[in-house]
């Protein structure tokens, strides 16, 4: 505006009347008398008055004290001060720089300096970094949103304390996998029982060893006759107890009388003595969506199959099946074996073994699309207990299960026999002589396949105590003490020793001075043969044998103290070295053709 008032609007850029004083780093208003004047001499850097004002009346740039110009606008000089740069003349865009007052080209004085190239590069780098950071943030937001989406897919059930309180990374893990025949999901109206709340149609107790070297997956027949204990269940904010039942089918432990998966977990513990940590439940849709997500599962049939009821139609040989075909394969009862539920279990085990191999194959693990599809399908299809009811907890559990090599995952079936109480054989009961050793193997992490253990008794010096002769049962003398914390354990063990094993020289000495974690046998050197015999009968490890230094008297008994590892009279402490004869097995890393 001042330029306009002085008649120099065409020659002076108003913005250039404010110039930088290099000595103070401040911008100062500088007015010339004419456009043609040369650059002014040095100017004082004291540009502000008492309150830092930069202007006064008639164009002066100073105040009464310390002004830098006179009233007529001519600048003053101050010795030792730097020169305020001259004004830059307005140029027409594209025109050459104007000459200086002396006819030569004016140097940098009066001109805005261009920023160095380094500054442009820095700006570009900053812009690129900003874009990259934005993309990372966008991806993080998207990933979090997808994480939350998967979390929202998961259905959970509060099992009211039926489990162990949660799996631990340094302990064995027991997961109950339940397949229900409830008719949920599109296209499933023709399956299962009409108007049914669903049953425990397919149930597998999946045990993973403490050292993660092996796992045993034991199928429990749905037609097993058993006792169902009282079951505490959550109903909204309230809790109610569903009365138990005796001598009923195992599959009624779920869905019937409002029983939830926690009731099935309690029933499994009643049968096996094994506490279940968590459950995973799936319906018909799970088979269809999970097999589709991984691109199908390879199965093999030893003959042509055309089952009208399940609608399974396959030619002899290998096939990749998914969706409805996969569901038909695991549901068929008439295509293989003697058309019983027990033979269907074998078919399901072969299918699951193949599915495990496919999930752990590089074809699946290296495919982001398959992994995303699998995560989507699994979270939508599965119902789990609240203890593992989040993606993070399921991921932690999955990382533990993934440590087991498929060649050391063995499928088996709870040993059963036809129900002797029935004329027409429709149900089965537990085959105790075969089942108890199998339960002991699972409880003690003994694999059904040959597995190199991380720790072997052979490395323990005490293992030598098990080598040597065994006494006859008639020669074994032992006093039984209860250090297990389980009421009546000593008396039940005494009854078993005398009535089932013929060790009549045995006595119940009631409670031990204190509870102990591990069962022990204390004996004298001249009782070693008796100790070995007792260890064989009870399934004791070498570490349980505690040999003294002095021989005992002829009638002096050994001392057996039951510990926290005691699981019941006649139940081996460590489990047998191998499964009893006749126990059915399917190894996960080998394909078997269904017959």
Coordinates of C-alpha atoms in Angstrom, one line a residue:
X1 CA 0.0 0.0 0.0
X2 CA 2.9 2.4 0.8
X3 CA 4.3 1.7 -2.7
X4 CA 1.1 2.7 -4.3
X5 CA 1.0 5.9 -2.3
X6 CA 4.4 6.9 -3.5
X7 CA 3.7 6.3 -7.1
X8 CA 5.8 3.1 -7.5
X9 CA 3.1 0.5 -7.7
X10 CA 4.2 -0.7 -11.0
X11 CA 7.8 -1.0 -10.1
X12 CA 7.9 -2.3 -6.5
X13 CA 6.5 -5.5 -5.2
X14 CA 4.8 -4.5 -1.9
X15 CA 5.8 -7.8 -0.3
X16 CA 9.5 -6.8 -0.9
X17 CA 9.2 -3.7 1.3
X18 CA 9.7 -6.2 4.2
X19 CA 13.3 -7.3 4.1
X20 CA 15.4 -9.6 6.4
X21 CA 18.1 -8.0 8.5
X22 CA 20.9 -10.6 8.6
X23 CA 22.3 -9.2 11.9
X24 CA 19.1 -9.6 13.9
X25 CA 17.2 -12.3 11.9
X26 CA 14.1 -9.9 11.9
X27 CA 12.1 -8.6 9.0
X28 CA 12.0 -4.8 8.7
X29 CA 10.0 -2.4 6.7
X30 CA 12.2 -0.4 4.3
X31 CA 10.9 2.4 2.1
X32 CA 12.8 3.9 -0.9
X33 CA 12.3 7.4 -2.3
X34 CA 12.2 6.2 -5.8
X35 CA 12.3 3.0 -7.8
X36 CA 15.6 4.0 -9.3
X37 CA 17.6 4.5 -6.2
X38 CA 20.5 2.3 -5.6
X39 CA 20.7 -0.1 -2.7
X40 CA 20.8 1.8 0.6
X41 CA 23.8 1.9 2.9
X42 CA 24.0 0.0 6.1
X43 CA 21.0 0.3 8.4
X44 CA 20.7 0.0 12.0
X45 CA 19.3 -3.3 13.3
X46 CA 17.4 -1.6 16.0
X47 CA 14.0 -1.6 14.4
X48 CA 11.6 -1.8 17.3
X49 CA 10.5 0.8 19.9
X50 CA 9.6 0.2 23.4
X51 CA 6.9 -2.3 22.4
X52 CA 8.6 -3.6 19.3
X53 CA 6.6 -1.4 16.9
X54 CA 8.0 -1.3 13.4
X55 CA 6.2 1.8 12.0
X56 CA 5.4 5.4 13.0
X57 CA 3.8 8.4 11.4
X58 CA 5.0 9.6 7.9
X59 CA 6.6 6.3 7.1
X60 CA 9.3 6.2 9.8
X61 CA 10.3 2.7 10.9
X62 CA 11.4 3.5 14.4
X63 CA 10.0 5.0 17.5
X64 CA 11.2 8.1 19.3
X65 CA 14.0 6.2 20.8
X66 CA 16.1 4.0 18.6
X67 CA 14.4 4.9 15.2
X68 CA 16.2 3.6 12.2
X69 CA 15.0 6.3 9.7
X70 CA 14.3 10.0 9.6
X71 CA 10.8 11.4 8.9
X72 CA 11.7 11.9 5.2
X73 CA 12.3 8.2 4.9
X74 CA 16.1 8.3 4.4
X75 CA 17.8 5.4 6.2
X76 CA 20.3 6.0 8.9
X77 CA 23.5 4.1 9.3
X78 CA 25.1 2.5 12.3
X79 CA 28.8 1.6 12.5
X80 CA 29.6 -2.1 12.7
X81 CA 26.1 -3.2 11.6
X82 CA 25.5 -5.3 8.5
X83 CA 23.7 -4.1 5.4
X84 CA 20.0 -4.7 5.0
X85 CA 19.5 -6.2 1.5
X86 CA 18.0 -4.0 -1.2
X87 CA 14.5 -4.6 -2.6
X88 CA 13.8 -6.9 -5.5
X89 CA 12.2 -5.3 -8.5
X90 CA 9.0 -6.9 -9.8
X91 CA 9.7 -9.0 -12.9
X92 CA 7.5 -10.2 -15.6
X93 CA 7.4 -14.0 -15.5
X94 CA 10.0 -15.4 -17.8
X95 CA 11.8 -12.0 -18.2
X96 CA 15.6 -11.8 -17.6
X97 CA 16.9 -10.3 -14.4
X98 CA 16.9 -6.4 -14.4
X99 CA 20.3 -4.6 -14.5
X100 CA 21.6 -2.9 -11.5
X101 CA 21.9 0.9 -11.1
X102 CA 25.3 1.0 -12.5
X103 CA 24.2 -0.7 -15.7
X104 CA 25.7 -4.0 -14.8
X105 CA 23.8 -7.0 -13.7
X106 CA 22.8 -6.9 -10.1
X107 CA 24.1 -9.8 -8.1
X108 CA 22.3 -11.7 -5.4
X109 CA 21.6 -8.5 -3.5
X110 CA 17.9 -7.6 -3.6
X111 CA 17.0 -11.1 -4.8
X112 CA 15.4 -14.1 -2.9
X113 CA 17.9 -16.9 -2.8
X114 CA 16.9 -20.2 -4.2
X115 CA 16.9 -23.1 -1.7
X116 CA 19.6 -25.6 -2.4
X117 CA 18.9 -28.9 -4.2
X118 CA 19.4 -30.7 -0.9
X119 CA 16.3 -29.1 0.5
X120 CA 14.2 -30.4 -2.4
X121 CA 15.5 -33.9 -1.9
X122 CA 14.8 -33.6 1.8
X123 CA 11.3 -32.5 1.0
X124 CA 10.8 -35.4 -1.4
X125 CA 12.2 -37.8 1.2
X126 CA 9.9 -36.4 3.9
X127 CA 6.9 -36.7 1.5
X128 CA 7.8 -40.3 0.6
X129 CA 8.3 -41.2 4.3
X130 CA 4.9 -39.7 5.1
X131 CA 3.2 -41.7 2.4
X132 CA 4.9 -44.9 3.6
X133 CA 4.0 -44.2 7.2
X134 CA 0.4 -43.6 6.0
X135 CA 0.3 -46.9 4.2
X136 CA 1.7 -48.8 7.2
X137 CA -0.9 -47.1 9.4
X138 CA -3.6 -48.0 6.9
X139 CA -2.4 -51.6 6.8
X140 CA -2.2 -51.7 10.6
X141 CA -5.8 -50.4 10.9
X142 CA -7.0 -52.9 8.3
X143 CA -5.2 -55.8 10.0
X144 CA -6.6 -54.7 13.4
X145 CA -10.1 -54.5 11.9
X146 CA -9.7 -58.0 10.4
X147 CA -8.4 -59.2 13.7
X148 CA -11.5 -57.8 15.4
X149 CA -13.6 -59.3 12.7
X150 CA -12.2 -62.7 13.3
X151 CA -12.7 -62.3 17.0
X152 CA -16.3 -61.4 16.5
X153 CA -16.7 -64.6 14.4
X154 CA -15.9 -66.8 17.4
X155 CA -18.9 -68.3 19.4
X156 CA -18.1 -69.1 23.1
X157 CA -19.7 -71.0 25.9
X158 CA -19.0 -70.5 29.6
X159 CA -18.5 -74.0 30.9
X160 CA -18.9 -73.2 34.5
X161 CA -15.6 -74.6 35.8
X162 CA -15.8 -77.9 33.9
X163 CA -12.3 -77.6 32.5
X164 CA -8.8 -77.3 34.2
X165 CA -8.8 -73.5 34.2
X166 CA -6.7 -73.3 31.0
X167 CA -3.9 -75.1 29.2
X168 CA -0.3 -74.4 30.1
X169 CA 2.7 -74.3 27.7
X170 CA 4.8 -76.4 30.0
X171 CA 2.1 -79.1 30.7
X172 CA 0.3 -81.7 28.7
X173 CA -2.9 -80.4 26.9
X174 CA -6.2 -82.2 26.6
X175 CA -8.7 -80.8 24.1
X176 CA -12.2 -82.3 23.6
X177 CA -13.3 -82.0 19.9
X178 CA -17.1 -82.3 19.6
X179 CA -19.0 -82.8 16.4
X180 CA -22.7 -82.1 16.9
X181 CA -25.5 -83.3 14.6
X182 CA -27.5 -80.1 15.2
X183 CA -29.0 -79.0 11.8
X184 CA -27.5 -75.5 11.5
X185 CA -26.3 -73.8 8.4
X186 CA -27.4 -73.6 4.8
X187 CA -28.1 -76.9 3.1
X188 CA -28.1 -79.0 6.2
X189 CA -31.9 -79.3 6.6
X190 CA -31.7 -83.0 5.5
X191 CA -29.1 -84.0 8.0
X192 CA -29.4 -85.0 11.7
X193 CA -32.5 -85.4 13.8
X194 CA -35.4 -83.1 13.1
X195 CA -36.1 -80.5 15.8
X196 CA -33.2 -81.9 17.8
X197 CA -31.0 -79.6 20.0
X198 CA -28.1 -81.7 18.8
X199 CA -26.0 -84.6 20.3
X200 CA -22.3 -85.3 20.8
X201 CA -22.3 -87.2 17.5
X202 CA -18.5 -87.3 17.0
X203 CA -16.3 -86.8 20.0
X204 CA -12.5 -87.0 20.1
X205 CA -10.3 -86.5 23.2
X206 CA -7.0 -85.0 21.8
X207 CA -4.1 -85.4 24.2
X208 CA -0.8 -83.6 23.5
X209 CA 2.2 -84.7 25.5
X210 CA 4.0 -82.4 27.9
X211 CA 7.2 -82.4 25.7
X212 CA 5.1 -82.0 22.5
X213 CA 6.7 -85.1 20.9
X214 CA 3.5 -86.9 20.4
X215 CA -0.3 -86.8 20.6
X216 CA -3.1 -89.3 20.9
X217 CA -6.6 -88.6 19.5
X218 CA -9.1 -91.1 21.1
X219 CA -12.6 -91.3 19.6
X220 CA -15.5 -92.0 22.0
X221 CA -18.4 -93.9 20.4
X222 CA -21.7 -92.1 20.6
X223 CA -23.5 -95.3 21.5
X224 CA -21.4 -95.9 24.5
X225 CA -23.5 -96.7 27.6
X226 CA -22.2 -94.7 30.6
X227 CA -23.1 -92.5 33.5
X228 CA -23.5 -88.7 33.0
X229 CA -22.6 -86.7 36.2
X230 CA -24.5 -83.7 37.5
X231 CA -23.7 -80.8 35.4
X232 CA -23.5 -77.1 36.4
X233 CA -24.4 -74.9 33.4
X234 CA -24.7 -71.1 32.8
X235 CA -28.1 -69.7 31.8
X236 CA -27.6 -66.1 31.2
X237 CA -26.6 -64.5 34.6
X238 CA -27.8 -67.6 36.5
X239 CA -26.3 -71.0 37.1
X240 CA -28.3 -74.2 37.4
X241 CA -27.4 -77.9 38.0
X242 CA -28.7 -80.4 35.5
X243 CA -29.2 -83.8 37.3
X244 CA -27.0 -86.6 36.0
X245 CA -28.2 -89.9 34.5
X246 CA -27.0 -93.5 34.8
X247 CA -26.6 -96.0 32.1
X248 CA -27.5 -93.8 29.1
X249 CA -25.9 -93.2 25.7
X250 CA -22.8 -91.0 25.7
X251 CA -24.2 -88.7 23.0
X252 CA -26.9 -87.4 25.3
X253 CA -24.2 -85.6 27.4
X254 CA -24.7 -82.7 25.0
X255 CA -27.8 -80.9 23.9
X256 CA -30.3 -83.0 25.8
X257 CA -31.9 -81.6 29.0
X258 CA -30.1 -78.3 28.2
X259 CA -26.7 -79.9 28.7
X260 CA -23.8 -77.8 27.3
X261 CA -20.3 -78.9 26.2
X262 CA -19.1 -78.6 29.8
X263 CA -21.4 -81.6 30.6
X264 CA -19.6 -83.6 27.9
X265 CA -16.2 -82.6 29.3
X266 CA -17.3 -83.9 32.8
X267 CA -18.6 -87.1 31.3
X268 CA -15.3 -87.8 29.6
X269 CA -13.4 -87.2 32.8
X270 CA -15.8 -89.7 34.5
X271 CA -15.0 -92.3 31.9
X272 CA -11.2 -91.8 31.5
X273 CA -10.0 -90.0 34.6
X274 CA -8.5 -87.3 32.4
X275 CA -9.3 -83.7 33.1
X276 CA -10.1 -81.8 29.9
X277 CA -8.6 -78.3 29.5
X278 CA -10.9 -76.9 26.7
X279 CA -13.4 -77.9 24.1
X280 CA -14.0 -77.1 20.4
X281 CA -17.3 -77.8 18.9
X282 CA -18.3 -77.9 15.3
X283 CA -21.4 -78.6 13.3
X284 CA -22.0 -80.0 9.7
X285 CA -20.9 -76.7 8.2
X286 CA -17.4 -76.9 9.7
X287 CA -16.5 -79.9 7.5
X288 CA -17.8 -78.2 4.4
X289 CA -16.2 -74.8 4.9
X290 CA -12.8 -76.0 6.3
X291 CA -12.2 -78.5 3.6
X292 CA -13.1 -75.8 1.0
X293 CA -10.8 -73.3 2.6
X294 CA -7.8 -75.5 2.2
X295 CA -8.6 -76.6 -1.3
X296 CA -9.9 -80.1 -0.5
X297 CA -8.7 -83.2 1.3
X298 CA -7.3 -86.3 -0.3
X299 CA -9.1 -89.6 0.5
X300 CA -8.7 -93.1 -0.8
X301 CA -11.4 -95.8 -1.1
X302 CA -10.7 -99.4 -1.7
X303 CA -13.8 -100.0 -3.8
X304 CA -16.5 -98.1 -5.8
X305 CA -18.9 -96.3 -3.4
X306 CA -22.5 -95.2 -4.2
X307 CA -24.3 -94.6 -0.9
X308 CA -27.8 -93.4 -1.5
X309 CA -28.3 -92.1 2.1
X310 CA -25.2 -89.9 2.5
X311 CA -25.1 -89.3 -1.3
X312 CA -21.4 -90.3 -1.4
X313 CA -20.4 -91.5 -4.8
X314 CA -16.7 -92.2 -5.5
X315 CA -14.9 -94.6 -7.8
X316 CA -12.1 -96.8 -6.4
X317 CA -8.9 -94.9 -5.8
X318 CA -7.8 -91.5 -4.6
X319 CA -9.9 -88.4 -4.7
X320 CA -9.8 -84.7 -3.6
X321 CA -13.1 -83.9 -1.8
X322 CA -14.4 -80.8 -0.2
X323 CA -17.7 -79.2 0.8
X324 CA -20.8 -81.5 0.5
X325 CA -18.7 -84.4 -0.7
X326 CA -16.4 -84.2 2.4
X327 CA -19.4 -84.1 4.7
X328 CA -20.9 -87.1 3.0
X329 CA -17.6 -89.0 3.4
X330 CA -17.5 -88.5 7.2
X331 CA -21.2 -89.1 7.6
X332 CA -21.6 -92.4 5.7
X333 CA -22.4 -95.5 7.7
X334 CA -23.2 -97.8 4.8
X335 CA -20.2 -97.4 2.5
X336 CA -17.5 -99.1 4.5
X337 CA -16.9 -101.9 7.0
X338 CA -19.9 -103.6 8.6
X339 CA -21.9 -100.3 8.5
X340 CA -21.6 -99.7 12.2
X341 CA -20.8 -96.5 14.1
X342 CA -17.4 -98.0 15.0
X343 CA -16.4 -98.5 11.4
X344 CA -17.6 -94.9 10.6
X345 CA -15.2 -93.7 13.3
X346 CA -12.3 -95.4 11.5
X347 CA -13.3 -93.6 8.3
X348 CA -13.5 -90.2 10.1
X349 CA -10.1 -90.8 11.6
X350 CA -8.6 -91.5 8.2
X351 CA -10.2 -88.3 6.9
X352 CA -9.0 -86.2 9.8
X353 CA -5.4 -87.6 9.4
X354 CA -5.5 -86.5 5.7
X355 CA -6.9 -83.1 6.7
X356 CA -4.0 -82.6 9.3
X357 CA -1.5 -83.4 6.6
X358 CA -3.0 -80.9 4.2
X359 CA -3.2 -78.1 6.8
X360 CA 0.5 -78.6 7.7
X361 CA 1.6 -78.9 4.1
X362 CA 3.6 -76.2 2.5
X363 CA 0.9 -75.9 -0.1
X364 CA -1.4 -74.5 2.7
X365 CA 1.1 -72.8 5.0
X366 CA 2.7 -70.7 2.1
X367 CA -0.6 -69.6 0.7
X368 CA -1.8 -66.3 2.3
X369 CA -5.2 -66.7 0.6
X370 CA -5.7 -70.2 2.0
X371 CA -4.5 -69.2 5.4
X372 CA -7.0 -66.3 5.4
X373 CA -9.8 -68.5 4.2
X374 CA -8.9 -71.1 6.8
X375 CA -8.9 -68.5 9.6
X376 CA -12.3 -67.1 8.4
X377 CA -13.8 -70.6 8.1
X378 CA -12.5 -71.8 11.4
X379 CA -13.6 -68.9 13.4
X380 CA -17.1 -69.0 11.9
X381 CA -17.5 -72.8 12.2
X382 CA -16.1 -73.3 15.7
X383 CA -17.7 -72.8 19.2
X384 CA -15.1 -72.9 22.0
X385 CA -15.1 -72.3 25.7
X386 CA -14.4 -68.8 27.0
X387 CA -10.9 -69.8 28.1
X388 CA -9.8 -69.8 24.5
X389 CA -12.4 -67.5 23.1
X390 CA -10.2 -65.1 21.3
X391 CA -7.8 -65.1 18.3
X392 CA -4.8 -64.5 20.6
X393 CA -5.6 -67.5 22.8
X394 CA -6.5 -69.7 19.9
X395 CA -3.2 -68.7 18.3
X396 CA -1.3 -69.6 21.4
X397 CA -3.0 -73.0 21.6
X398 CA -2.4 -73.6 17.9
X399 CA 1.3 -72.9 18.2
X400 CA 1.5 -75.6 20.9
X401 CA -0.4 -78.1 18.9
X402 CA 1.6 -77.4 15.8
X403 CA 4.8 -78.5 17.5
X404 CA 3.8 -82.2 17.2
X405 CA 5.0 -84.0 14.1
X406 CA 2.1 -85.7 12.3
X407 CA 3.9 -89.0 12.2
X408 CA 3.6 -89.0 16.0
X409 CA -0.2 -88.2 16.1
X410 CA -2.1 -91.4 16.5
X411 CA -5.9 -91.8 16.3
X412 CA -7.5 -94.6 18.3
X413 CA -10.9 -95.6 19.6
X414 CA -11.9 -96.1 23.2
X415 CA -11.9 -99.9 23.6
X416 CA -15.4 -101.2 23.9
X417 CA -17.4 -104.4 23.7
X418 CA -21.1 -105.1 22.9
X419 CA -23.4 -104.3 25.8
X420 CA -24.0 -107.7 27.5
X421 CA -27.4 -106.4 28.8
X422 CA -28.9 -106.2 25.4
X423 CA -30.3 -109.0 23.2
X424 CA -30.2 -106.9 20.1
X425 CA -26.8 -105.2 20.1
X426 CA -27.3 -101.5 19.8
X427 CA -25.0 -100.0 22.3
X428 CA -21.5 -100.8 23.7
X429 CA -19.7 -100.6 27.1
X430 CA -16.1 -99.9 28.0
X431 CA -13.7 -102.8 27.7
X432 CA -11.9 -102.1 31.0
X433 CA -8.9 -104.5 30.6
X434 CA -7.9 -102.7 27.4
X435 CA -9.2 -99.2 28.3
X436 CA -7.4 -98.7 31.6
X437 CA -3.9 -99.2 30.2
X438 CA -4.8 -96.9 27.3
X439 CA -5.9 -94.2 29.7
X440 CA -2.7 -94.6 31.7
X441 CA -0.6 -94.2 28.6
X442 CA -2.4 -90.9 27.8
X443 CA -2.1 -89.7 31.3
X444 CA 1.6 -90.4 31.3
X445 CA 2.4 -89.1 27.8
X446 CA 3.2 -92.6 26.4
X447 CA 2.8 -92.5 22.7
X448 CA 1.0 -95.2 20.7
X449 CA 3.7 -94.9 18.1
X450 CA 7.5 -95.2 18.5
X451 CA 8.7 -91.8 19.6
X452 CA 12.2 -90.8 20.7
X453 CA 11.5 -89.3 24.1
X454 CA 13.4 -86.1 25.2
X455 CA 14.1 -87.8 28.5
X456 CA 14.6 -91.6 28.9
X457 CA 14.8 -93.6 32.0
X458 CA 17.8 -95.3 30.5
X459 CA 19.7 -92.2 31.2
X460 CA 18.8 -92.3 34.9
X461 CA 21.1 -94.3 37.1
X462 CA 18.0 -95.6 39.0
X463 CA 16.9 -97.4 35.8
X464 CA 19.3 -100.2 36.8
X465 CA 17.1 -101.0 39.8
X466 CA 14.5 -102.4 37.5
X467 CA 17.0 -104.8 36.0
X468 CA 17.1 -108.1 37.8
X469 CA 15.0 -111.0 39.1
X470 CA 11.3 -110.6 40.3
X471 CA 9.9 -112.2 43.4
X472 CA 6.8 -114.3 43.4
X473 CA 3.7 -112.4 44.6
X474 CA 3.5 -114.7 47.6
X475 CA 6.9 -113.4 48.8
X476 CA 6.0 -109.7 48.5
X477 CA 5.5 -107.9 51.8
X478 CA 4.4 -104.2 51.8
X479 CA 2.7 -101.6 54.0
X480 CA 0.6 -99.1 52.1
X481 CA 0.5 -95.4 53.2
X482 CA -1.7 -92.7 51.7
X483 CA 0.2 -89.6 50.7
X484 CA -2.0 -88.8 47.7
X485 CA -4.5 -86.6 49.4
X486 CA -7.3 -88.8 47.9
X487 CA -9.6 -90.2 50.6
X488 CA -9.6 -94.0 50.8
X489 CA -6.7 -94.5 48.3
X490 CA -4.7 -96.8 50.6
X491 CA -7.6 -99.1 51.3
X492 CA -8.6 -99.3 47.6
X493 CA -5.0 -100.2 46.8
X494 CA -4.8 -102.8 49.5
X495 CA -8.1 -104.4 48.2
X496 CA -6.6 -104.5 44.7
X497 CA -3.3 -105.9 45.8
X498 CA -4.9 -108.7 47.9
X499 CA -8.0 -109.6 45.8
X500 CA -6.7 -109.0 42.2
X501 CA -2.9 -109.6 42.5
X502 CA -2.6 -112.1 45.3
X503 CA -0.3 -110.1 47.5
X504 CA -1.7 -111.1 50.8
X505 CA 1.2 -109.9 53.0
X506 CA 0.1 -106.4 52.7
X507 CA -1.4 -103.9 55.2
X508 CA -3.1 -100.5 55.2
X509 CA -1.1 -98.0 57.4
X510 CA -3.5 -95.1 56.8
X511 CA -2.2 -91.6 56.0
X512 CA 1.4 -90.8 55.5
X513 CA 3.0 -88.1 57.6
X514 CA 2.6 -85.7 54.7
X515 CA 1.3 -85.6 51.1
X516 CA 3.8 -86.2 48.4
X517 CA 3.7 -85.6 44.6
X518 CA 5.1 -88.9 43.4
X519 CA 4.4 -92.5 44.6
X520 CA 7.5 -94.1 46.1
X521 CA 8.6 -97.6 47.3
X522 CA 11.2 -97.8 50.0
X523 CA 13.0 -101.1 50.3
X524 CA 16.2 -102.7 51.5
X525 CA 18.8 -104.2 49.2
X526 CA 17.7 -107.7 50.0
X527 CA 14.1 -106.7 49.0
X528 CA 15.0 -105.5 45.5
X529 CA 13.3 -108.5 43.8
X530 CA 10.1 -107.7 45.7
X531 CA 10.3 -104.0 44.7
X532 CA 10.7 -104.9 41.0
X533 CA 7.6 -107.1 41.2
X534 CA 5.5 -104.4 42.9
X535 CA 6.8 -101.8 40.3
X536 CA 5.7 -104.1 37.5
X537 CA 2.2 -104.6 38.9
X538 CA 1.7 -100.9 39.7
X539 CA 3.4 -99.5 36.6
X540 CA 6.0 -97.6 38.7
X541 CA 8.9 -95.7 37.0
X542 CA 12.5 -96.4 38.2
X543 CA 12.5 -93.0 39.9
X544 CA 9.9 -94.3 42.3
X545 CA 12.3 -96.9 43.8
X546 CA 14.1 -95.8 46.9
X547 CA 16.7 -98.4 48.0
X548 CA 18.2 -98.3 51.5
X549 CA 21.7 -99.2 52.6
X550 CA 21.0 -102.0 55.1
X551 CA 19.2 -105.3 54.6
X552 CA 15.8 -105.8 56.2
X553 CA 14.6 -108.6 58.5
X554 CA 13.0 -111.7 57.0
X555 CA 9.4 -110.5 57.9
X556 CA 10.0 -106.8 57.5
X557 CA 7.7 -105.2 54.8
X558 CA 8.6 -102.6 52.2
X559 CA 6.9 -99.2 52.4
X560 CA 4.6 -98.0 49.6
X561 CA 3.5 -94.4 49.8
X562 CA 0.9 -93.3 47.3
X563 CA 1.5 -89.8 45.9
X564 CA -0.3 -87.2 43.9
X565 CA 0.3 -89.2 40.7
X566 CA -1.9 -92.0 42.1
X567 CA -4.9 -92.3 39.7
X568 CA -6.7 -95.3 41.1
X569 CA -6.2 -98.8 42.3
X570 CA -4.8 -100.9 39.5
X571 CA -4.2 -97.9 37.2
X572 CA -0.5 -97.9 36.2
X573 CA 1.4 -94.8 37.5
X574 CA 3.5 -94.5 34.3
X575 CA 1.4 -96.5 31.8
X576 CA 2.4 -99.5 29.9
X577 CA 5.2 -99.2 27.3
X578 CA 2.9 -100.1 24.5
X579 CA -0.9 -100.3 23.9
X580 CA -2.7 -103.5 24.7
X581 CA -3.2 -106.0 21.8
X582 CA -6.3 -105.2 19.8
X583 CA -6.4 -101.4 20.3
X584 CA -7.2 -99.8 16.9
X585 CA -4.8 -97.2 15.6
X586 CA -4.5 -94.8 12.7
X587 CA -1.3 -92.8 12.3
X588 CA -1.8 -89.3 11.0
X589 CA 1.1 -89.2 8.5
X590 CA 0.0 -92.4 6.6
X591 CA -2.9 -92.7 4.2
X592 CA -5.2 -95.7 4.5
X593 CA -7.8 -96.6 1.9
X594 CA -11.3 -96.9 3.4
X595 CA -12.7 -100.4 2.9

